[in-house]
């Protein structure tokens, strides 16, 4: 009954097997290995972007921060949602890697930036000349930190605002695959066709040991990114172990299979919560992350029975047993229906 994070899940066996195969013999270092050549070609094919510049880094924070550093000057501001991962969970890494660029937070319901609010936020900058921040890129989290997914129309509207002001658009795709299978569209439709300039294409949260792809649809930014990656100590010497993970991930659509599995597990959990008179879902399931309110006594019972998940504010201890507390539930590719049903049975016992 593990719902803390998809980061807590295990690596897919095919990936472990690929790492063992990659461990044979010698390979060229620093991303010049033969596997990476195949990975680059495959990603270009999947995204319908034959000129795209493709890189691998081990961490999502590095992927996001280095893309934004490539797009933003130290005197710029980056526009993102109030709950964006770069705002809440990256310990000022974007500010650090950009050399001082700030974040401007944009409002929007359910974790999604509102296009009109973004337009107002960007328009308000560059209004104080040398005394204020200059307009920098926008950053869209897809799927969002609330488990919701921007529609293609919403993505297009946000990117149109960015284009209007002449700034570039970055997509934080740590859960890119989960969002994609929910929308049922192509990777190209969810990125460059909507106006995205660069994306961090996540794998770690979806069955890989630790690798994220960075994709620039305009390769003119490639050399600067390479220099920033090296300077930031994110250029892995034994790169073949990143490449092997990503190649297996993309082979035979494993990445889509794993995302469908984790999304399905979240939908199963959501249906069970909806049937409980004690539970209130914040939003219908759109990815592998759910937020729901349950009374404190329910949380106490579930944790006593071994369920693992995070509370979003509030404490299990003390207080009114009927006070509603918000829980975040995240499922991964290996989530079993048996464990989900056991969790729901314990909930019914309350």
PDB file of C-alpha atoms in Angstrom, residues 5-279:
ATOM      1  CA  UNK A   5       5.812   8.697  -4.739  1.00  0.00           C
ATOM      2  CA  UNK A   6       6.639   7.117  -8.075  1.00  0.00           C
ATOM      3  CA  UNK A   7      10.248   7.857  -7.063  1.00  0.00           C
ATOM      4  CA  UNK A   8       9.845   5.143  -4.412  1.00  0.00           C
ATOM      5  CA  UNK A   9       9.038   2.496  -7.031  1.00  0.00           C
ATOM      6  CA  UNK A  10      11.403  -0.086  -8.436  1.00  0.00           C
ATOM      7  CA  UNK A  11      13.261  -0.101 -11.719  1.00  0.00           C
ATOM      8  CA  UNK A  12      11.679  -2.137 -14.500  1.00  0.00           C
ATOM      9  CA  UNK A  13      13.438  -5.508 -14.978  1.00  0.00           C
ATOM     10  CA  UNK A  14      14.090  -4.825 -18.670  1.00  0.00           C
ATOM     11  CA  UNK A  15      16.048  -1.745 -17.656  1.00  0.00           C
ATOM     12  CA  UNK A  16      18.164  -3.703 -15.193  1.00  0.00           C
ATOM     13  CA  UNK A  17      18.882  -6.266 -17.921  1.00  0.00           C
ATOM     14  CA  UNK A  18      19.886  -3.482 -20.309  1.00  0.00           C
ATOM     15  CA  UNK A  19      22.324  -2.092 -17.769  1.00  0.00           C
ATOM     16  CA  UNK A  20      23.973  -5.484 -17.463  1.00  0.00           C
ATOM     17  CA  UNK A  21      24.306  -5.723 -21.243  1.00  0.00           C
ATOM     18  CA  UNK A  22      25.746  -2.211 -21.412  1.00  0.00           C
ATOM     19  CA  UNK A  23      28.317  -3.192 -18.815  1.00  0.00           C
ATOM     20  CA  UNK A  24      30.108  -5.523 -21.227  1.00  0.00           C
ATOM     21  CA  UNK A  25      33.401  -4.333 -22.651  1.00  0.00           C
ATOM     22  CA  UNK A  26      34.346  -0.720 -23.299  1.00  0.00           C
ATOM     23  CA  UNK A  27      32.364   2.229 -24.624  1.00  0.00           C
ATOM     24  CA  UNK A  28      33.142   5.789 -25.649  1.00  0.00           C
ATOM     25  CA  UNK A  29      32.449   8.189 -22.722  1.00  0.00           C
ATOM     26  CA  UNK A  30      30.625  11.513 -22.252  1.00  0.00           C
ATOM     27  CA  UNK A  31      27.637  10.785 -24.465  1.00  0.00           C
ATOM     28  CA  UNK A  32      29.520   9.624 -27.546  1.00  0.00           C
ATOM     29  CA  UNK A  33      28.635   5.951 -27.011  1.00  0.00           C
ATOM     30  CA  UNK A  34      26.905   3.947 -29.746  1.00  0.00           C
ATOM     31  CA  UNK A  35      23.767   3.495 -27.642  1.00  0.00           C
ATOM     32  CA  UNK A  36      23.332   7.265 -27.356  1.00  0.00           C
ATOM     33  CA  UNK A  37      23.513   7.611 -31.132  1.00  0.00           C
ATOM     34  CA  UNK A  38      20.559   5.240 -31.377  1.00  0.00           C
ATOM     35  CA  UNK A  39      18.718   7.013 -28.538  1.00  0.00           C
ATOM     36  CA  UNK A  40      19.047  10.377 -30.282  1.00  0.00           C
ATOM     37  CA  UNK A  41      17.658   8.932 -33.504  1.00  0.00           C
ATOM     38  CA  UNK A  42      14.762   7.284 -31.672  1.00  0.00           C
ATOM     39  CA  UNK A  43      13.785  10.421 -29.761  1.00  0.00           C
ATOM     40  CA  UNK A  44      13.898  12.469 -32.962  1.00  0.00           C
ATOM     41  CA  UNK A  45      11.623   9.881 -34.566  1.00  0.00           C
ATOM     42  CA  UNK A  46       9.166   9.776 -31.636  1.00  0.00           C
ATOM     43  CA  UNK A  47       8.925  13.577 -31.463  1.00  0.00           C
ATOM     44  CA  UNK A  48       8.890  14.020 -35.272  1.00  0.00           C
ATOM     45  CA  UNK A  49      11.803  16.417 -34.877  1.00  0.00           C
ATOM     46  CA  UNK A  50      14.729  15.350 -37.093  1.00  0.00           C
ATOM     47  CA  UNK A  51      16.881  18.360 -36.160  1.00  0.00           C
ATOM     48  CA  UNK A  52      16.301  18.266 -32.400  1.00  0.00           C
ATOM     49  CA  UNK A  53      19.287  18.355 -30.056  1.00  0.00           C
ATOM     50  CA  UNK A  54      19.029  15.511 -27.524  1.00  0.00           C
ATOM     51  CA  UNK A  55      20.910  15.086 -24.248  1.00  0.00           C
ATOM     52  CA  UNK A  56      20.655  12.916 -21.142  1.00  0.00           C
ATOM     53  CA  UNK A  57      21.150  13.936 -17.519  1.00  0.00           C
ATOM     54  CA  UNK A  58      20.568  11.872 -14.377  1.00  0.00           C
ATOM     55  CA  UNK A  59      18.273  14.277 -12.517  1.00  0.00           C
ATOM     56  CA  UNK A  60      15.039  16.090 -13.300  1.00  0.00           C
ATOM     57  CA  UNK A  61      16.140  19.140 -11.353  1.00  0.00           C
ATOM     58  CA  UNK A  62      19.252  19.343 -13.533  1.00  0.00           C
ATOM     59  CA  UNK A  63      17.222  18.952 -16.716  1.00  0.00           C
ATOM     60  CA  UNK A  64      14.823  21.748 -15.809  1.00  0.00           C
ATOM     61  CA  UNK A  65      17.423  24.095 -14.376  1.00  0.00           C
ATOM     62  CA  UNK A  66      19.897  23.758 -17.236  1.00  0.00           C
ATOM     63  CA  UNK A  67      17.230  24.320 -19.883  1.00  0.00           C
ATOM     64  CA  UNK A  68      16.027  27.422 -18.069  1.00  0.00           C
ATOM     65  CA  UNK A  69      19.595  28.635 -17.609  1.00  0.00           C
ATOM     66  CA  UNK A  70      20.071  28.283 -21.365  1.00  0.00           C
ATOM     67  CA  UNK A  71      16.919  30.332 -21.972  1.00  0.00           C
ATOM     68  CA  UNK A  72      17.233  32.992 -19.237  1.00  0.00           C
ATOM     69  CA  UNK A  73      19.765  35.681 -18.403  1.00  0.00           C
ATOM     70  CA  UNK A  74      20.585  36.419 -14.729  1.00  0.00           C
ATOM     71  CA  UNK A  75      18.503  39.603 -14.898  1.00  0.00           C
ATOM     72  CA  UNK A  76      15.422  37.837 -16.290  1.00  0.00           C
ATOM     73  CA  UNK A  77      12.399  36.365 -14.553  1.00  0.00           C
ATOM     74  CA  UNK A  78      10.913  32.942 -15.349  1.00  0.00           C
ATOM     75  CA  UNK A  79       7.134  32.619 -15.355  1.00  0.00           C
ATOM     76  CA  UNK A  80       5.622  29.502 -13.801  1.00  0.00           C
ATOM     77  CA  UNK A  81       2.597  28.349 -11.838  1.00  0.00           C
ATOM     78  CA  UNK A  82       2.438  28.887  -8.085  1.00  0.00           C
ATOM     79  CA  UNK A  83       2.759  25.134  -7.479  1.00  0.00           C
ATOM     80  CA  UNK A  84       5.290  24.376 -10.224  1.00  0.00           C
ATOM     81  CA  UNK A  85       7.993  21.904  -9.262  1.00  0.00           C
ATOM     82  CA  UNK A  86      10.687  24.485 -10.018  1.00  0.00           C
ATOM     83  CA  UNK A  87       9.043  26.728  -7.420  1.00  0.00           C
ATOM     84  CA  UNK A  88       8.179  24.281  -4.646  1.00  0.00           C
ATOM     85  CA  UNK A  89      10.658  21.413  -4.850  1.00  0.00           C
ATOM     86  CA  UNK A  90      13.974  22.388  -6.429  1.00  0.00           C
ATOM     87  CA  UNK A  91      15.620  24.373  -3.628  1.00  0.00           C
ATOM     88  CA  UNK A  92      16.188  27.464  -5.821  1.00  0.00           C
ATOM     89  CA  UNK A  93      18.139  25.393  -8.360  1.00  0.00           C
ATOM     90  CA  UNK A  94      16.774  27.356 -11.343  1.00  0.00           C
ATOM     91  CA  UNK A  95      17.826  30.595  -9.676  1.00  0.00           C
ATOM     92  CA  UNK A  96      21.259  29.119  -8.946  1.00  0.00           C
ATOM     93  CA  UNK A  97      21.910  27.700 -12.418  1.00  0.00           C
ATOM     94  CA  UNK A  98      20.688  30.844 -14.171  1.00  0.00           C
ATOM     95  CA  UNK A  99      23.021  32.952 -12.040  1.00  0.00           C
ATOM     96  CA  UNK A 100      20.238  34.883 -10.377  1.00  0.00           C
ATOM     97  CA  UNK A 101      17.093  34.893 -12.527  1.00  0.00           C
ATOM     98  CA  UNK A 102      13.978  35.038 -10.361  1.00  0.00           C
ATOM     99  CA  UNK A 103      10.671  33.208 -10.622  1.00  0.00           C
ATOM    100  CA  UNK A 104       7.407  35.066 -11.157  1.00  0.00           C
ATOM    101  CA  UNK A 105       4.432  32.998  -9.978  1.00  0.00           C
ATOM    102  CA  UNK A 106       1.294  32.879 -12.085  1.00  0.00           C
ATOM    103  CA  UNK A 107      -2.171  31.979 -10.851  1.00  0.00           C
ATOM    104  CA  UNK A 108      -4.379  29.253 -12.267  1.00  0.00           C
ATOM    105  CA  UNK A 109      -6.809  26.610 -11.041  1.00  0.00           C
ATOM    106  CA  UNK A 110      -5.802  23.008 -10.343  1.00  0.00           C
ATOM    107  CA  UNK A 111      -2.077  23.499 -10.844  1.00  0.00           C
ATOM    108  CA  UNK A 112      -2.387  24.922 -14.373  1.00  0.00           C
ATOM    109  CA  UNK A 113      -1.308  28.399 -15.411  1.00  0.00           C
ATOM    110  CA  UNK A 114      -4.108  30.561 -16.715  1.00  0.00           C
ATOM    111  CA  UNK A 115      -3.255  32.110 -20.102  1.00  0.00           C
ATOM    112  CA  UNK A 116      -4.758  35.488 -19.247  1.00  0.00           C
ATOM    113  CA  UNK A 117      -2.967  35.569 -15.904  1.00  0.00           C
ATOM    114  CA  UNK A 118       0.279  34.696 -17.693  1.00  0.00           C
ATOM    115  CA  UNK A 119      -0.296  37.497 -20.188  1.00  0.00           C
ATOM    116  CA  UNK A 120      -0.815  39.972 -17.358  1.00  0.00           C
ATOM    117  CA  UNK A 121       2.257  38.716 -15.480  1.00  0.00           C
ATOM    118  CA  UNK A 122       4.584  38.979 -18.486  1.00  0.00           C
ATOM    119  CA  UNK A 123       3.118  42.322 -19.494  1.00  0.00           C
ATOM    120  CA  UNK A 124       3.833  43.734 -16.041  1.00  0.00           C
ATOM    121  CA  UNK A 125       7.574  43.131 -16.400  1.00  0.00           C
ATOM    122  CA  UNK A 126      10.055  45.276 -18.336  1.00  0.00           C
ATOM    123  CA  UNK A 127       8.022  48.178 -16.999  1.00  0.00           C
ATOM    124  CA  UNK A 128      10.751  49.580 -14.740  1.00  0.00           C
ATOM    125  CA  UNK A 129      13.648  49.642 -17.171  1.00  0.00           C
ATOM    126  CA  UNK A 130      16.977  48.822 -15.606  1.00  0.00           C
ATOM    127  CA  UNK A 131      15.407  48.688 -12.135  1.00  0.00           C
ATOM    128  CA  UNK A 132      13.248  45.620 -12.730  1.00  0.00           C
ATOM    129  CA  UNK A 133      13.594  42.069 -14.078  1.00  0.00           C
ATOM    130  CA  UNK A 134      13.428  41.449 -17.791  1.00  0.00           C
ATOM    131  CA  UNK A 135      11.036  39.022 -19.435  1.00  0.00           C
ATOM    132  CA  UNK A 136      12.341  35.473 -19.464  1.00  0.00           C
ATOM    133  CA  UNK A 137      10.926  32.093 -20.499  1.00  0.00           C
ATOM    134  CA  UNK A 138       7.748  30.426 -19.324  1.00  0.00           C
ATOM    135  CA  UNK A 139       7.833  26.984 -17.678  1.00  0.00           C
ATOM    136  CA  UNK A 140       4.862  24.618 -17.903  1.00  0.00           C
ATOM    137  CA  UNK A 141       4.618  21.515 -15.705  1.00  0.00           C
ATOM    138  CA  UNK A 142       2.976  18.612 -17.585  1.00  0.00           C
ATOM    139  CA  UNK A 143       1.496  16.698 -15.777  1.00  0.00           C
ATOM    140  CA  UNK A 144       1.102  19.291 -13.027  1.00  0.00           C
ATOM    141  CA  UNK A 145       1.996  19.005  -9.364  1.00  0.00           C
ATOM    142  CA  UNK A 146      -1.744  18.647  -8.695  1.00  0.00           C
ATOM    143  CA  UNK A 147      -1.992  15.584 -10.923  1.00  0.00           C
ATOM    144  CA  UNK A 148      -3.890  17.478 -13.616  1.00  0.00           C
ATOM    145  CA  UNK A 149      -2.985  17.664 -17.298  1.00  0.00           C
ATOM    146  CA  UNK A 150      -2.998  20.699 -19.581  1.00  0.00           C
ATOM    147  CA  UNK A 151      -5.120  20.100 -22.667  1.00  0.00           C
ATOM    148  CA  UNK A 152      -3.568  20.754 -26.075  1.00  0.00           C
ATOM    149  CA  UNK A 153      -5.673  23.901 -26.308  1.00  0.00           C
ATOM    150  CA  UNK A 154      -4.409  25.123 -22.935  1.00  0.00           C
ATOM    151  CA  UNK A 155      -0.811  24.452 -23.942  1.00  0.00           C
ATOM    152  CA  UNK A 156      -1.325  26.295 -27.213  1.00  0.00           C
ATOM    153  CA  UNK A 157      -2.836  29.291 -25.418  1.00  0.00           C
ATOM    154  CA  UNK A 158       0.121  29.525 -23.003  1.00  0.00           C
ATOM    155  CA  UNK A 159       2.683  29.193 -25.785  1.00  0.00           C
ATOM    156  CA  UNK A 160       0.839  31.808 -27.858  1.00  0.00           C
ATOM    157  CA  UNK A 161       1.276  34.238 -24.964  1.00  0.00           C
ATOM    158  CA  UNK A 162       4.983  33.421 -24.805  1.00  0.00           C
ATOM    159  CA  UNK A 163       5.327  33.918 -28.545  1.00  0.00           C
ATOM    160  CA  UNK A 164       3.480  37.233 -28.365  1.00  0.00           C
ATOM    161  CA  UNK A 165       6.091  38.548 -25.936  1.00  0.00           C
ATOM    162  CA  UNK A 166       9.026  36.944 -27.714  1.00  0.00           C
ATOM    163  CA  UNK A 167       9.988  34.589 -24.865  1.00  0.00           C
ATOM    164  CA  UNK A 168      10.625  30.862 -25.043  1.00  0.00           C
ATOM    165  CA  UNK A 169       8.575  28.035 -23.568  1.00  0.00           C
ATOM    166  CA  UNK A 170       9.945  25.169 -21.457  1.00  0.00           C
ATOM    167  CA  UNK A 171       8.016  22.068 -20.442  1.00  0.00           C
ATOM    168  CA  UNK A 172       8.840  20.252 -17.207  1.00  0.00           C
ATOM    169  CA  UNK A 173       7.945  16.737 -18.292  1.00  0.00           C
ATOM    170  CA  UNK A 174       8.921  14.687 -15.259  1.00  0.00           C
ATOM    171  CA  UNK A 175       5.571  12.914 -15.757  1.00  0.00           C
ATOM    172  CA  UNK A 176       5.427  13.611 -19.489  1.00  0.00           C
ATOM    173  CA  UNK A 177       4.407  10.043 -20.327  1.00  0.00           C
ATOM    174  CA  UNK A 178       1.500  10.039 -17.874  1.00  0.00           C
ATOM    175  CA  UNK A 179       0.160  13.254 -19.378  1.00  0.00           C
ATOM    176  CA  UNK A 180       0.618  11.989 -22.924  1.00  0.00           C
ATOM    177  CA  UNK A 181      -1.335   8.752 -22.487  1.00  0.00           C
ATOM    178  CA  UNK A 182      -4.123  10.682 -20.757  1.00  0.00           C
ATOM    179  CA  UNK A 183      -4.456  13.055 -23.716  1.00  0.00           C
ATOM    180  CA  UNK A 184      -4.010  10.323 -26.313  1.00  0.00           C
ATOM    181  CA  UNK A 185      -1.983  12.619 -28.541  1.00  0.00           C
ATOM    182  CA  UNK A 186       1.489  12.450 -30.079  1.00  0.00           C
ATOM    183  CA  UNK A 187       4.655  13.766 -28.367  1.00  0.00           C
ATOM    184  CA  UNK A 188       4.961  16.341 -31.165  1.00  0.00           C
ATOM    185  CA  UNK A 189       1.422  17.606 -30.558  1.00  0.00           C
ATOM    186  CA  UNK A 190       2.125  18.048 -26.845  1.00  0.00           C
ATOM    187  CA  UNK A 191       5.408  19.896 -27.420  1.00  0.00           C
ATOM    188  CA  UNK A 192       6.750  21.730 -30.461  1.00  0.00           C
ATOM    189  CA  UNK A 193       3.496  21.740 -32.415  1.00  0.00           C
ATOM    190  CA  UNK A 194       1.906  23.574 -29.484  1.00  0.00           C
ATOM    191  CA  UNK A 195       4.847  25.994 -29.250  1.00  0.00           C
ATOM    192  CA  UNK A 196       7.189  24.344 -26.721  1.00  0.00           C
ATOM    193  CA  UNK A 197      10.858  25.138 -27.377  1.00  0.00           C
ATOM    194  CA  UNK A 198      12.467  22.589 -25.054  1.00  0.00           C
ATOM    195  CA  UNK A 199      11.266  19.751 -22.837  1.00  0.00           C
ATOM    196  CA  UNK A 200      12.670  17.664 -20.027  1.00  0.00           C
ATOM    197  CA  UNK A 201      11.374  14.206 -20.974  1.00  0.00           C
ATOM    198  CA  UNK A 202      11.221  12.246 -17.736  1.00  0.00           C
ATOM    199  CA  UNK A 203      12.074   8.612 -17.139  1.00  0.00           C
ATOM    200  CA  UNK A 204      13.010   8.288 -13.473  1.00  0.00           C
ATOM    201  CA  UNK A 205       9.413   8.505 -12.235  1.00  0.00           C
ATOM    202  CA  UNK A 206       8.304   5.967 -14.828  1.00  0.00           C
ATOM    203  CA  UNK A 207      10.462   2.905 -14.233  1.00  0.00           C
ATOM    204  CA  UNK A 208      14.038   4.048 -14.906  1.00  0.00           C
ATOM    205  CA  UNK A 209      16.881   4.093 -12.400  1.00  0.00           C
ATOM    206  CA  UNK A 210      17.785   7.701 -13.027  1.00  0.00           C
ATOM    207  CA  UNK A 211      17.781   9.462 -16.388  1.00  0.00           C
ATOM    208  CA  UNK A 212      15.949  12.373 -18.026  1.00  0.00           C
ATOM    209  CA  UNK A 213      16.169  13.457 -21.641  1.00  0.00           C
ATOM    210  CA  UNK A 214      16.617  17.111 -22.562  1.00  0.00           C
ATOM    211  CA  UNK A 215      15.251  17.964 -25.991  1.00  0.00           C
ATOM    212  CA  UNK A 216      15.787  21.295 -27.769  1.00  0.00           C
ATOM    213  CA  UNK A 217      13.587  21.533 -30.844  1.00  0.00           C
ATOM    214  CA  UNK A 218      15.745  24.414 -32.086  1.00  0.00           C
ATOM    215  CA  UNK A 219      19.341  23.099 -32.039  1.00  0.00           C
ATOM    216  CA  UNK A 220      20.789  26.617 -31.929  1.00  0.00           C
ATOM    217  CA  UNK A 221      20.786  26.332 -28.118  1.00  0.00           C
ATOM    218  CA  UNK A 222      22.699  23.053 -28.138  1.00  0.00           C
ATOM    219  CA  UNK A 223      26.271  24.242 -27.633  1.00  0.00           C
ATOM    220  CA  UNK A 224      25.396  26.546 -24.756  1.00  0.00           C
ATOM    221  CA  UNK A 225      23.520  23.695 -23.071  1.00  0.00           C
ATOM    222  CA  UNK A 226      26.511  21.391 -23.495  1.00  0.00           C
ATOM    223  CA  UNK A 227      28.780  23.926 -21.817  1.00  0.00           C
ATOM    224  CA  UNK A 228      26.313  24.487 -18.990  1.00  0.00           C
ATOM    225  CA  UNK A 229      25.848  20.746 -18.474  1.00  0.00           C
ATOM    226  CA  UNK A 230      29.598  20.231 -18.158  1.00  0.00           C
ATOM    227  CA  UNK A 231      30.066  23.253 -15.883  1.00  0.00           C
ATOM    228  CA  UNK A 232      27.227  22.038 -13.663  1.00  0.00           C
ATOM    229  CA  UNK A 233      28.865  18.595 -13.238  1.00  0.00           C
ATOM    230  CA  UNK A 234      25.973  16.882 -15.042  1.00  0.00           C
ATOM    231  CA  UNK A 235      27.969  15.402 -17.933  1.00  0.00           C
ATOM    232  CA  UNK A 236      28.324  11.765 -16.889  1.00  0.00           C
ATOM    233  CA  UNK A 237      31.574  10.149 -17.980  1.00  0.00           C
ATOM    234  CA  UNK A 238      30.215   6.567 -18.106  1.00  0.00           C
ATOM    235  CA  UNK A 239      27.285   7.830 -20.118  1.00  0.00           C
ATOM    236  CA  UNK A 240      26.382   4.444 -21.619  1.00  0.00           C
ATOM    237  CA  UNK A 241      24.507   3.584 -18.419  1.00  0.00           C
ATOM    238  CA  UNK A 242      22.178   6.534 -19.000  1.00  0.00           C
ATOM    239  CA  UNK A 243      21.848   5.678 -22.681  1.00  0.00           C
ATOM    240  CA  UNK A 244      21.038   2.027 -21.973  1.00  0.00           C
ATOM    241  CA  UNK A 245      18.176   2.984 -19.684  1.00  0.00           C
ATOM    242  CA  UNK A 246      16.664   5.383 -22.189  1.00  0.00           C
ATOM    243  CA  UNK A 247      17.033   3.017 -25.146  1.00  0.00           C
ATOM    244  CA  UNK A 248      15.155   0.267 -23.302  1.00  0.00           C
ATOM    245  CA  UNK A 249      12.544   2.763 -22.139  1.00  0.00           C
ATOM    246  CA  UNK A 250      11.770   3.748 -25.727  1.00  0.00           C
ATOM    247  CA  UNK A 251      11.945   0.251 -27.233  1.00  0.00           C
ATOM    248  CA  UNK A 252       8.583  -1.346 -28.078  1.00  0.00           C
ATOM    249  CA  UNK A 253       6.788   1.597 -26.417  1.00  0.00           C
ATOM    250  CA  UNK A 254       7.712   0.444 -22.915  1.00  0.00           C
ATOM    251  CA  UNK A 255       7.515   4.078 -21.725  1.00  0.00           C
ATOM    252  CA  UNK A 256       3.865   4.261 -22.772  1.00  0.00           C
ATOM    253  CA  UNK A 257       3.049   0.857 -21.293  1.00  0.00           C
ATOM    254  CA  UNK A 258       4.459   1.872 -17.897  1.00  0.00           C
ATOM    255  CA  UNK A 259       2.612   5.192 -17.919  1.00  0.00           C
ATOM    256  CA  UNK A 260      -0.681   3.507 -18.770  1.00  0.00           C
ATOM    257  CA  UNK A 261      -0.143   1.073 -15.916  1.00  0.00           C
ATOM    258  CA  UNK A 262       0.483   3.788 -13.327  1.00  0.00           C
ATOM    259  CA  UNK A 263      -2.418   5.905 -14.618  1.00  0.00           C
ATOM    260  CA  UNK A 264      -4.725   2.896 -14.448  1.00  0.00           C
ATOM    261  CA  UNK A 265      -3.690   2.227 -10.857  1.00  0.00           C
ATOM    262  CA  UNK A 266      -4.542   5.823  -9.960  1.00  0.00           C
ATOM    263  CA  UNK A 267      -7.936   5.509 -11.663  1.00  0.00           C
ATOM    264  CA  UNK A 268      -8.681   2.329  -9.711  1.00  0.00           C
ATOM    265  CA  UNK A 269      -7.781   4.055  -6.475  1.00  0.00           C
ATOM    266  CA  UNK A 270      -9.877   7.079  -7.413  1.00  0.00           C
ATOM    267  CA  UNK A 271     -12.953   4.951  -8.092  1.00  0.00           C
ATOM    268  CA  UNK A 272     -12.596   3.348  -4.681  1.00  0.00           C
ATOM    269  CA  UNK A 273     -12.220   6.699  -2.954  1.00  0.00           C
ATOM    270  CA  UNK A 274     -15.268   8.064  -4.771  1.00  0.00           C
ATOM    271  CA  UNK A 275     -17.334   5.219  -3.319  1.00  0.00           C
ATOM    272  CA  UNK A 276     -16.374   6.177   0.233  1.00  0.00           C
ATOM    273  CA  UNK A 277     -18.687   8.688   1.942  1.00  0.00           C
ATOM    274  CA  UNK A 278     -15.668   9.979   3.878  1.00  0.00           C
ATOM    275  CA  UNK A 279     -13.483  10.851   0.883  1.00  0.00           C
TER     276      UNK A 279
END
